[in-house]
Amino acid sequence: MTKLDAASSLANPQPILRMMIRLHRPWYVCYRCSRSLDRVAFSKGKTGYRQHGVISLAQRRSLGNDTSGRTVRTAVSPRRPLRLAILGSGPAGFYSAHRVMQKIQDANVDMYEKLPAPFGLVRYGVAPDHPEVKNCEERFEEVARNPRFNFIGNIAIGTHLSLTSLRSHYDAILFAYGASEDRRLNVAGESLGGIYSARAFVGWYNGLPEYSDLHPILDRGDNAVIIGQGNVALDVARILLTDIDTLRHTDIADNALESLSRSKIRHVDVVGRRGPMQAAFTLKELRELMNLSCVDFEPIDTTLLPPNLSELSRTPKRRVQLLLKGSSEHPDRPSSAHRSWALKFLLSPISFNSDPQNPNFVGRIRFQKTEFRDVDAFTPTATVRPISDDISLPASLAFRSVGYKSEPIPGLEDMGVVFDYNLGIIPNDMYGRVISPNVGPGSQTAGHLPGLYCAGWVKRGPTGVIASTMEDAFTTADIISRDWNERVPFLNEDDNRGCKLGWDGVKDEAVKADVRPIDWSDWKRIDKYEKERGKAVGKEREKLTSVSEMLRVLDR
């Protein structure tokens, strides 16, 4: 029964006017907000419940004034198919799409990506010598084959297509576009030549178009210093130290392979402010670097490690055991190793100093020593403070690897989203609902912006691995599904035009921006071409490192 039919049947509402209203509402919607929702009226008869149609807020108020004691039970009326826009095609986006289409059987998902190639950090962030980590692409391929899924590549939301345009043609928008910037150290001399962000370096050797012209100078000297001790820092160290012939068989970018073949780096220091028990790297990354052929690991100060292993849980114990093993002599390791690396602890950078022979480039890095504030220096949360001593390390090449951060998409503020620049995230309720400090009901200040959700790094910050991103994406997708089924307000709830048009409603605007949208079949042609190029040189694929190259493939 339509809303118009319901109004007609309620015009002379005997016996419905002699009934009271009982509201069934989601647990996270307050009573005041739930009263604004349209409901379906039922009355109880001898043969069960009879549906009378959709009751508006005004009609429910008139019904609610009756005190006869009879009850109209309310139920959710069927909604048309959900139309969801996902911004970003990395793991957070694909896992969210999979879950939403699984939970809402008629949901339609349009995924927008600024590059012609999908998969985000799986393609451009995972180290080329870790092909097993990219197996999740097979799952993403399954998602893309779903007839209710649509990939739109080479479209930058906020530049080629406005957020306000998307809002008019979707029930919900899911922000899953990841972290596009790196955090700076903000110390003296950081602008000297030879200093790079780890994010840019990783993007460069993985063929990210944004950094195809980075051209890091790897042949100025022997020593590299990486500031930060997370997995990305260890990835950078491993790529610098791995034998070039090993890298030739990976999907590393061809221009990166050429530069690395001329590298003079022979020693890498990986430096952190705290100790080995607080470092962010995982056991897998540490073990791989320890086991590199013909690469020595400098022993660490064992006083920085817990003395009693029996008191440690499994993961910290394995970390200590691995560090102790790496610090001891290995009879199977050649003594003539021509490369080496070290983990340096309790050092905080205070300045980059120029090379006397080339003042425009870094030559050394000065660090201030730190010490633990806490009595127990072996807990993951132990903090440090600076002390008066300082040291300097030689550095012909330096990287900062102290974290990524997301940036707001142009037009986000027009949607009512107040981006958190300090944390580099879209404010949310931890489940993925985007919140604003200005839309809460009553005396409350914060509230959910209807139809807006986030997942992945733009939701929680740049932490975790692909598996944790999957769990995070599932959480957001489950909330979207729950909100939809519970009839929580979404975008354009007062718009009665029927089914939203999605991509069909906005593609004319994209065409006017003089860009070429890429669909999934276009991407598969690019994918096939890269694999054919790679096969010719004994690699899995040879990536195209510019958007123009990718588009030219489609004109062949």
Coordinates of C-alpha atoms in Angstrom, one line a residue:
M1 CA 0.0 0.0 0.0
T2 CA 1.4 3.4 -0.9
K3 CA 1.6 6.4 1.3
L4 CA -1.3 8.0 -0.6
D5 CA -3.4 4.9 -0.2
A6 CA -2.7 5.0 3.5
A7 CA -3.7 8.6 3.9
S8 CA -7.0 7.8 2.1
S9 CA -7.7 4.8 4.3
L10 CA -7.0 6.9 7.4
A11 CA -9.2 9.8 6.3
N12 CA -12.1 8.2 8.2
P13 CA -10.0 6.2 10.6
Q14 CA -12.6 4.1 12.5
P15 CA -11.6 2.1 14.3
I16 CA -7.9 3.1 13.9
L17 CA -8.4 6.5 15.7
R18 CA -9.3 4.5 18.8
M19 CA -5.9 3.0 18.9
M20 CA -2.6 4.1 20.5
I21 CA 0.8 4.1 18.9
R22 CA 3.7 1.8 20.0
L23 CA 7.0 2.7 18.4
H24 CA 9.6 0.0 17.8
R25 CA 12.9 1.8 17.2
P26 CA 16.6 0.8 16.8
W27 CA 18.6 0.8 20.0
Y28 CA 20.8 3.7 18.9
V29 CA 17.9 6.0 17.9
C30 CA 16.5 8.1 20.7
Y31 CA 12.7 8.3 21.3
R32 CA 12.5 11.8 20.0
C33 CA 14.2 11.0 16.7
S34 CA 12.3 7.8 16.2
R35 CA 9.0 9.8 16.2
S36 CA 9.9 11.4 12.9
L37 CA 10.1 8.1 11.0
D38 CA 7.2 6.9 8.8
R39 CA 5.7 3.6 10.0
V40 CA 3.2 1.0 8.8
A41 CA 0.1 0.7 10.9
F42 CA -1.4 -2.7 11.9
S43 CA -4.5 -3.4 13.9
K44 CA -5.2 -6.7 15.6
G45 CA -8.4 -8.6 14.6
K46 CA -9.7 -12.1 15.1
T47 CA -7.6 -13.4 12.2
G48 CA -4.4 -11.6 13.1
Y49 CA -2.9 -8.3 12.3
R50 CA -4.3 -6.1 9.4
Q51 CA -2.1 -3.6 7.6
H52 CA -3.6 -0.2 7.1
G53 CA -0.7 1.6 5.4
V54 CA 2.1 4.1 6.1
I55 CA 1.3 6.6 8.9
S56 CA 3.0 10.0 8.9
L57 CA 4.2 11.8 11.9
A58 CA 1.1 14.1 11.9
Q59 CA -1.3 11.1 11.7
R60 CA 0.5 9.3 14.5
R61 CA 0.1 12.3 16.7
S62 CA -3.6 12.3 16.2
L63 CA -3.8 8.6 16.8
G64 CA -1.6 9.0 19.9
N65 CA -4.1 11.4 21.5
D66 CA -6.7 8.6 21.8
T67 CA -6.6 6.9 25.2
S68 CA -8.9 3.9 24.6
G69 CA -6.1 1.6 25.4
R70 CA -6.0 -0.3 22.1
T71 CA -2.6 -0.5 20.3
V72 CA -1.4 -0.1 16.7
R73 CA 1.8 -2.0 16.3
T74 CA 4.3 -0.5 13.9
A75 CA 6.6 -2.3 11.5
V76 CA 9.2 -1.3 8.9
S77 CA 7.8 -0.9 5.4
P78 CA 9.9 -2.4 2.6
R79 CA 12.6 -0.1 1.2
R80 CA 13.7 0.1 -2.4
P81 CA 17.2 -1.2 -3.2
L82 CA 20.0 0.5 -1.4
R83 CA 22.3 2.6 -3.7
L84 CA 25.7 2.9 -2.1
A85 CA 28.7 4.9 -3.3
I86 CA 32.1 3.8 -2.0
L87 CA 35.0 6.2 -2.4
G88 CA 38.3 4.2 -2.6
S89 CA 39.1 0.8 -4.1
G90 CA 41.5 -0.5 -1.6
P91 CA 40.9 -3.4 0.9
A92 CA 38.5 -1.3 3.0
G93 CA 36.4 -0.5 0.0
F94 CA 36.2 -4.0 -1.5
Y95 CA 35.6 -5.7 1.8
S96 CA 32.8 -3.3 2.6
A97 CA 31.3 -3.8 -0.8
H98 CA 31.4 -7.6 -0.4
R99 CA 29.7 -7.4 3.0
V100 CA 27.0 -4.9 2.1
M101 CA 26.0 -6.9 -1.0
Q102 CA 26.0 -10.0 1.1
K103 CA 23.8 -8.5 3.9
I104 CA 21.4 -6.6 1.6
Q105 CA 20.5 -8.8 -1.2
D106 CA 19.3 -6.0 -3.6
A107 CA 22.0 -3.4 -2.7
N108 CA 23.8 -1.7 -5.6
V109 CA 27.3 -0.5 -5.1
D110 CA 29.3 2.0 -7.2
M111 CA 33.0 2.2 -6.3
Y112 CA 34.9 5.3 -7.3
E113 CA 38.7 5.4 -7.6
K114 CA 40.9 8.3 -8.7
L115 CA 43.3 6.0 -10.6
P116 CA 42.5 3.7 -13.5
A117 CA 43.8 0.8 -11.5
P118 CA 42.0 -0.6 -8.4
F119 CA 43.2 -2.3 -5.2
G120 CA 44.9 0.7 -3.5
L121 CA 47.7 -0.3 -1.1
V122 CA 47.5 -3.9 -2.1
R123 CA 48.8 -2.8 -5.5
Y124 CA 50.8 0.2 -4.5
G125 CA 51.8 -0.4 -0.8
V126 CA 52.5 -4.1 -0.4
A127 CA 56.2 -4.8 -1.0
P128 CA 57.0 -6.5 -4.3
D129 CA 58.7 -9.4 -2.6
H130 CA 55.5 -10.2 -0.7
P131 CA 53.3 -11.6 -3.5
E132 CA 51.4 -13.8 -1.1
V133 CA 49.9 -10.8 0.7
K134 CA 48.3 -9.8 -2.6
N135 CA 46.2 -13.0 -2.8
C136 CA 43.2 -10.9 -1.5
E137 CA 42.9 -9.5 -5.0
E138 CA 41.3 -12.8 -6.0
R139 CA 38.5 -12.1 -3.5
F140 CA 38.2 -8.5 -4.9
E141 CA 37.9 -9.9 -8.4
E142 CA 34.9 -12.0 -7.2
V143 CA 33.3 -8.9 -5.8
A144 CA 33.8 -7.0 -9.1
R145 CA 32.0 -9.8 -11.0
N146 CA 28.8 -9.3 -9.0
P147 CA 26.2 -7.7 -11.4
R148 CA 25.2 -5.3 -8.5
F149 CA 28.8 -3.9 -8.4
N150 CA 30.1 -1.1 -10.6
F151 CA 33.7 0.1 -10.7
I152 CA 34.3 3.7 -11.9
G153 CA 38.1 4.4 -12.1
N154 CA 40.0 7.5 -13.1
I155 CA 37.5 9.8 -11.3
A156 CA 38.8 12.0 -8.5
I157 CA 35.9 12.8 -6.2
G158 CA 36.0 16.5 -5.3
T159 CA 37.8 17.4 -8.5
H160 CA 36.2 15.6 -11.4
L161 CA 32.9 15.0 -9.6
S162 CA 31.6 16.9 -6.6
L163 CA 30.4 15.3 -3.4
T164 CA 27.2 17.3 -3.5
S165 CA 26.4 15.6 -6.9
L166 CA 26.9 12.2 -5.4
R167 CA 24.7 13.0 -2.5
S168 CA 21.8 13.6 -4.8
H169 CA 22.0 10.2 -6.4
Y170 CA 22.8 7.8 -3.6
D171 CA 21.3 6.7 -0.3
A172 CA 24.7 6.4 1.4
I173 CA 28.3 7.4 0.8
L174 CA 31.1 5.3 2.3
F175 CA 34.5 7.0 2.6
A176 CA 37.2 4.4 2.3
Y177 CA 39.9 6.3 0.5
G178 CA 42.9 5.7 2.9
A179 CA 45.8 7.9 3.8
S180 CA 47.4 10.0 1.1
E181 CA 50.0 11.9 3.1
D182 CA 52.8 11.1 5.5
R183 CA 53.6 12.7 8.8
R184 CA 56.6 15.0 8.9
L185 CA 59.2 15.2 11.7
N186 CA 59.3 19.0 11.8
V187 CA 63.0 19.2 12.7
A188 CA 65.7 21.4 11.3
G189 CA 67.1 20.5 7.9
E190 CA 64.2 18.2 6.9
S191 CA 64.1 19.9 3.5
L192 CA 67.7 19.0 2.5
G193 CA 68.2 16.8 -0.5
G194 CA 68.4 13.0 0.0
I195 CA 65.6 13.0 2.6
Y196 CA 62.4 11.2 1.5
S197 CA 59.2 10.0 3.0
A198 CA 58.9 6.2 3.3
R199 CA 55.5 6.5 1.7
A200 CA 56.8 8.2 -1.4
F201 CA 59.7 5.7 -1.7
V202 CA 57.3 2.7 -1.4
G203 CA 55.0 4.3 -3.9
W204 CA 57.9 4.8 -6.3
Y205 CA 59.2 1.3 -6.3
N206 CA 55.6 -0.1 -6.5
G207 CA 54.8 2.0 -9.6
L208 CA 52.4 4.6 -8.1
P209 CA 51.9 7.3 -10.8
E210 CA 52.1 10.0 -8.2
Y211 CA 55.7 9.1 -7.4
S212 CA 56.9 7.8 -10.8
D213 CA 59.3 10.8 -11.1
L214 CA 60.7 10.7 -7.5
H215 CA 64.2 9.6 -8.7
P216 CA 65.7 9.0 -5.2
I217 CA 69.5 9.4 -5.2
L218 CA 70.8 6.1 -4.1
D219 CA 74.5 6.4 -5.2
R220 CA 75.8 9.3 -3.0
G221 CA 77.2 7.1 -0.3
D222 CA 77.1 3.9 1.8
N223 CA 74.8 4.8 4.7
A224 CA 71.0 5.1 4.9
V225 CA 69.0 6.0 8.0
I226 CA 65.3 5.3 8.4
I227 CA 63.5 7.1 11.3
G228 CA 60.7 5.0 12.5
Q229 CA 60.4 1.2 13.3
G230 CA 57.1 0.1 11.8
N231 CA 56.6 -2.5 9.1
V232 CA 57.0 0.2 6.3
A233 CA 60.4 1.1 7.7
L234 CA 61.5 -2.5 7.6
D235 CA 60.1 -2.8 4.1
V236 CA 62.3 0.1 2.9
A237 CA 65.3 -1.4 4.6
R238 CA 64.8 -4.8 3.0
I239 CA 64.3 -3.3 -0.5
L240 CA 67.6 -1.3 -0.1
L241 CA 69.5 -4.4 1.1
T242 CA 68.0 -7.2 -1.0
D243 CA 70.1 -8.6 -3.9
I244 CA 69.0 -6.9 -7.1
D245 CA 68.7 -10.3 -8.9
T246 CA 66.1 -11.3 -6.4
L247 CA 64.0 -8.2 -7.0
R248 CA 64.2 -8.7 -10.8
H249 CA 61.6 -11.5 -10.5
T250 CA 59.0 -9.4 -8.6
D251 CA 56.6 -6.8 -9.9
I252 CA 58.8 -4.0 -8.7
A253 CA 58.6 -1.0 -11.1
D254 CA 61.2 -1.1 -13.9
N255 CA 62.5 2.4 -13.2
A256 CA 63.0 1.5 -9.5
L257 CA 64.8 -1.7 -10.4
E258 CA 67.2 0.3 -12.6
S259 CA 68.0 2.8 -9.8
L260 CA 68.4 0.1 -7.2
S261 CA 70.9 -1.7 -9.4
R262 CA 73.1 1.4 -9.1
S263 CA 72.7 1.8 -5.4
K264 CA 75.8 2.2 -3.2
I265 CA 73.9 1.7 0.1
R266 CA 75.7 -0.9 2.2
H267 CA 74.4 -0.2 5.7
V268 CA 71.0 0.8 7.0
D269 CA 70.1 2.1 10.5
V270 CA 66.5 1.8 11.6
V271 CA 66.0 4.2 14.4
G272 CA 63.3 4.5 17.1
R273 CA 62.6 6.8 20.1
R274 CA 61.7 3.9 22.4
G275 CA 62.9 0.4 22.9
P276 CA 62.6 -3.0 21.2
M277 CA 59.5 -4.0 23.1
Q278 CA 57.6 -0.9 21.9
A279 CA 58.7 -1.0 18.2
A280 CA 55.7 -1.3 15.8
F281 CA 57.2 -3.9 13.4
T282 CA 55.8 -7.4 13.3
L283 CA 57.6 -10.7 13.8
K284 CA 57.2 -11.6 10.1
E285 CA 58.9 -8.4 8.9
L286 CA 61.7 -8.7 11.5
R287 CA 62.4 -12.3 10.6
E288 CA 62.6 -11.6 6.9
L289 CA 65.1 -8.9 7.4
M290 CA 67.1 -11.1 9.8
N291 CA 67.2 -13.9 7.2
L292 CA 68.4 -11.8 4.2
S293 CA 71.2 -13.6 2.4
C294 CA 74.7 -12.0 2.8
V295 CA 73.3 -9.3 5.1
D296 CA 74.6 -8.9 8.7
F297 CA 72.5 -7.7 11.7
E298 CA 74.4 -5.7 14.3
P299 CA 73.8 -7.1 17.8
I300 CA 71.5 -5.0 20.0
D301 CA 72.1 -4.1 23.7
T302 CA 70.5 -7.1 25.5
T303 CA 69.8 -5.0 28.6
L304 CA 66.9 -3.5 26.5
L305 CA 65.3 -6.9 26.5
P306 CA 63.3 -8.5 29.4
P307 CA 65.5 -10.9 31.3
N308 CA 62.8 -13.4 32.2
L309 CA 61.2 -14.9 29.1
S310 CA 58.9 -17.2 31.1
E311 CA 56.9 -14.1 32.3
L312 CA 56.2 -13.0 28.7
S313 CA 53.1 -13.9 26.6
R314 CA 53.7 -15.7 23.3
T315 CA 54.2 -12.8 20.9
P316 CA 56.6 -10.7 23.0
K317 CA 58.5 -13.8 23.9
R318 CA 59.0 -14.7 20.2
R319 CA 60.1 -11.1 19.5
V320 CA 62.8 -11.3 22.2
Q321 CA 63.9 -14.8 21.1
L322 CA 64.3 -13.6 17.5
L323 CA 66.3 -10.5 18.5
L324 CA 68.6 -12.6 20.7
K325 CA 69.1 -15.1 18.0
G326 CA 69.8 -12.3 15.4
S327 CA 72.3 -10.7 17.8
S328 CA 74.3 -13.9 18.3
E329 CA 76.7 -15.4 15.9
H330 CA 75.3 -17.5 13.1
P331 CA 77.7 -20.2 11.8
D332 CA 75.7 -20.5 8.6
R333 CA 76.0 -16.8 7.8
P334 CA 79.0 -15.8 5.6
S335 CA 81.5 -13.7 7.5
S336 CA 82.1 -11.8 4.3
A337 CA 78.6 -10.2 4.2
H338 CA 78.9 -7.1 2.2
R339 CA 75.8 -5.4 3.6
S340 CA 74.5 -4.8 7.1
W341 CA 71.7 -3.2 9.1
A342 CA 71.0 -2.3 12.7
L343 CA 68.1 -1.4 15.0
K344 CA 68.9 1.7 17.0
F345 CA 66.8 2.4 20.1
L346 CA 66.2 5.4 22.5
L347 CA 67.1 8.0 19.9
S348 CA 64.9 11.0 18.9
P349 CA 65.9 13.1 15.8
I350 CA 66.7 16.8 16.4
S351 CA 68.3 17.9 13.2
F352 CA 69.5 16.9 9.7
N353 CA 72.9 18.2 9.0
S354 CA 74.2 18.9 5.5
D355 CA 77.1 17.2 3.8
P356 CA 80.2 19.4 3.9
Q357 CA 81.1 18.4 0.4
N358 CA 77.6 19.0 -0.9
P359 CA 75.7 21.4 1.4
N360 CA 72.4 20.9 -0.4
F361 CA 72.2 17.3 0.7
V362 CA 72.0 15.5 4.0
G363 CA 75.3 14.1 5.4
R364 CA 74.5 13.3 9.1
I365 CA 71.5 13.1 11.4
R366 CA 71.8 14.3 15.0
F367 CA 69.8 12.5 17.6
Q368 CA 69.0 13.2 21.3
K369 CA 69.2 10.2 23.5
T370 CA 66.1 9.2 25.5
E371 CA 65.4 7.1 28.6
F372 CA 62.3 5.4 30.0
R373 CA 60.1 7.2 32.4
D374 CA 58.5 4.0 33.6
V375 CA 59.9 1.6 36.0
D376 CA 58.9 -1.3 33.7
A377 CA 60.6 -0.5 30.4
F378 CA 59.3 -3.6 28.8
T379 CA 55.6 -2.8 28.5
P380 CA 54.3 -1.8 25.0
T381 CA 53.0 1.5 26.4
A382 CA 56.2 2.6 28.2
T383 CA 57.1 6.2 27.5
V384 CA 60.5 8.0 27.2
R385 CA 61.9 11.4 28.0
P386 CA 65.0 13.2 26.5
I387 CA 68.3 13.3 28.3
S388 CA 71.2 15.6 27.7
D389 CA 73.4 13.4 25.6
D390 CA 73.2 13.3 21.8
I391 CA 74.9 11.4 19.0
S392 CA 75.0 11.7 15.2
L393 CA 74.8 9.0 12.5
P394 CA 76.2 9.2 9.0
A395 CA 73.4 9.4 6.4
S396 CA 73.9 9.9 2.6
L397 CA 70.2 8.9 2.4
A398 CA 67.4 9.3 4.9
F399 CA 63.8 8.4 5.2
R400 CA 61.1 9.4 7.7
S401 CA 58.7 6.6 8.4
V402 CA 56.6 7.9 11.3
G403 CA 53.1 7.3 10.0
Y404 CA 50.6 8.2 7.3
K405 CA 47.6 10.5 7.5
S406 CA 44.4 11.0 5.5
E407 CA 43.4 14.3 4.1
P408 CA 39.8 15.6 3.5
I409 CA 38.2 15.3 0.1
P410 CA 37.3 18.7 -1.4
G411 CA 33.7 19.4 -0.5
L412 CA 33.6 17.3 2.6
E413 CA 32.8 20.3 4.7
D414 CA 29.8 21.1 2.5
M415 CA 28.5 17.7 3.6
G416 CA 28.6 18.8 7.2
V417 CA 31.7 16.7 8.0
V418 CA 34.2 18.4 10.3
F419 CA 37.5 16.6 9.4
D420 CA 39.9 15.9 12.3
Y421 CA 43.3 17.2 11.0
N422 CA 45.1 16.2 14.2
L423 CA 44.3 12.5 13.9
G424 CA 43.9 12.5 10.2
I425 CA 40.5 10.8 10.2
I426 CA 36.8 11.5 9.6
P427 CA 35.1 11.7 13.0
N428 CA 33.0 8.6 13.6
D429 CA 31.4 6.6 16.3
M430 CA 33.9 3.7 16.0
Y431 CA 31.3 1.6 14.1
G432 CA 31.8 3.7 11.0
R433 CA 28.9 6.2 11.2
V434 CA 30.3 9.7 10.4
I435 CA 29.4 12.1 13.2
S436 CA 29.3 15.9 13.4
P437 CA 29.5 18.0 16.5
N438 CA 26.6 20.1 15.4
V439 CA 23.8 17.7 14.6
G440 CA 23.0 16.0 17.8
P441 CA 19.4 15.8 19.1
G442 CA 18.2 18.0 21.9
S443 CA 21.0 19.1 24.3
Q444 CA 23.4 16.6 22.7
T445 CA 26.0 18.2 20.4
A446 CA 27.3 15.3 18.4
G447 CA 25.2 13.1 16.1
H448 CA 25.3 10.9 13.1
L449 CA 25.2 12.5 9.6
P450 CA 22.5 10.5 7.9
G451 CA 23.8 8.3 5.1
L452 CA 27.5 9.0 5.6
Y453 CA 29.9 6.2 6.7
C454 CA 33.7 5.5 6.8
A455 CA 36.0 2.5 6.8
G456 CA 39.7 1.7 6.9
W457 CA 42.5 4.2 7.6
V458 CA 40.3 7.3 7.1
K459 CA 38.1 5.9 9.9
R460 CA 40.6 4.6 12.5
G461 CA 44.0 6.0 11.4
P462 CA 46.9 4.3 9.5
T463 CA 47.3 1.2 11.7
G464 CA 47.0 -2.5 11.3
V465 CA 47.4 -4.9 8.4
I466 CA 45.0 -6.1 5.6
A467 CA 43.3 -8.6 8.0
S468 CA 42.5 -5.9 10.5
T469 CA 41.3 -3.6 7.7
M470 CA 38.9 -6.4 6.6
E471 CA 37.5 -6.7 10.1
D472 CA 37.1 -2.9 10.3
A473 CA 35.3 -2.8 6.9
F474 CA 33.0 -5.6 8.0
T475 CA 32.0 -3.6 11.1
T476 CA 31.1 -0.6 9.0
A477 CA 29.3 -2.7 6.4
D478 CA 27.3 -4.4 9.1
I479 CA 26.3 -1.0 10.5
I480 CA 25.2 0.2 7.1
S481 CA 23.1 -2.9 6.7
R482 CA 21.6 -2.6 10.1
D483 CA 20.8 1.0 9.7
W484 CA 19.1 0.4 6.3
N485 CA 17.0 -2.5 7.7
E486 CA 16.1 -0.5 10.8
R487 CA 15.0 2.5 8.6
V488 CA 17.4 4.9 10.1
P489 CA 17.5 8.1 8.0
F490 CA 19.8 8.0 5.0
L491 CA 20.6 10.6 2.4
N492 CA 17.7 12.5 0.8
E493 CA 15.0 10.9 3.0
D494 CA 12.6 13.7 2.0
D495 CA 13.2 13.0 -1.7
N496 CA 10.3 11.0 -3.2
R497 CA 11.7 10.6 -6.7
G498 CA 12.1 6.8 -6.2
C499 CA 15.2 4.9 -6.9
K500 CA 18.5 6.9 -7.0
L501 CA 20.3 6.9 -10.3
G502 CA 23.8 6.3 -8.9
W503 CA 26.6 6.6 -11.5
D504 CA 24.0 7.1 -14.3
G505 CA 22.9 10.3 -12.6
V506 CA 26.4 11.9 -12.3
K507 CA 28.4 10.6 -15.3
D508 CA 27.5 13.6 -17.5
E509 CA 29.2 15.8 -14.9
A510 CA 32.3 13.6 -15.1
V511 CA 32.4 13.7 -18.9
K512 CA 32.1 17.5 -18.8
A513 CA 35.3 17.5 -16.6
D514 CA 37.1 16.1 -19.6
V515 CA 38.1 12.8 -18.0
R516 CA 37.8 9.3 -19.2
P517 CA 35.9 7.0 -16.8
I518 CA 37.3 3.5 -16.5
D519 CA 35.0 0.5 -15.9
W520 CA 36.0 -3.0 -14.8
S521 CA 36.4 -4.3 -18.4
D522 CA 38.8 -1.4 -19.1
W523 CA 40.9 -2.3 -16.1
K524 CA 41.0 -6.0 -17.1
R525 CA 42.5 -4.9 -20.4
I526 CA 45.2 -2.9 -18.6
D527 CA 45.8 -5.8 -16.2
K528 CA 46.2 -8.2 -19.2
Y529 CA 48.7 -5.8 -20.9
E530 CA 50.8 -5.5 -17.7
K531 CA 51.0 -9.3 -17.2
E532 CA 52.0 -9.8 -20.9
R533 CA 54.8 -7.2 -20.5
G534 CA 55.9 -8.9 -17.3
K535 CA 55.9 -12.4 -18.8
A536 CA 58.3 -11.1 -21.5
V537 CA 60.9 -10.3 -18.9
G538 CA 60.3 -13.1 -16.4
K539 CA 58.1 -11.1 -13.9
E540 CA 54.5 -11.5 -12.7
R541 CA 53.7 -8.1 -14.3
E542 CA 55.3 -5.0 -15.5
K543 CA 53.3 -2.1 -14.0
L544 CA 52.4 1.0 -16.0
T545 CA 53.5 3.9 -13.9
S546 CA 51.5 6.7 -15.4
V547 CA 47.8 7.3 -16.0
S548 CA 48.5 8.3 -19.6
E549 CA 50.2 5.0 -20.3
M550 CA 47.2 3.1 -18.9
L551 CA 44.7 5.1 -21.0
R552 CA 46.8 4.5 -24.2
V553 CA 46.4 0.7 -23.7
L554 CA 42.7 1.2 -24.1
D555 CA 43.2 2.9 -27.5
R556 CA 45.2 0.0 -28.9

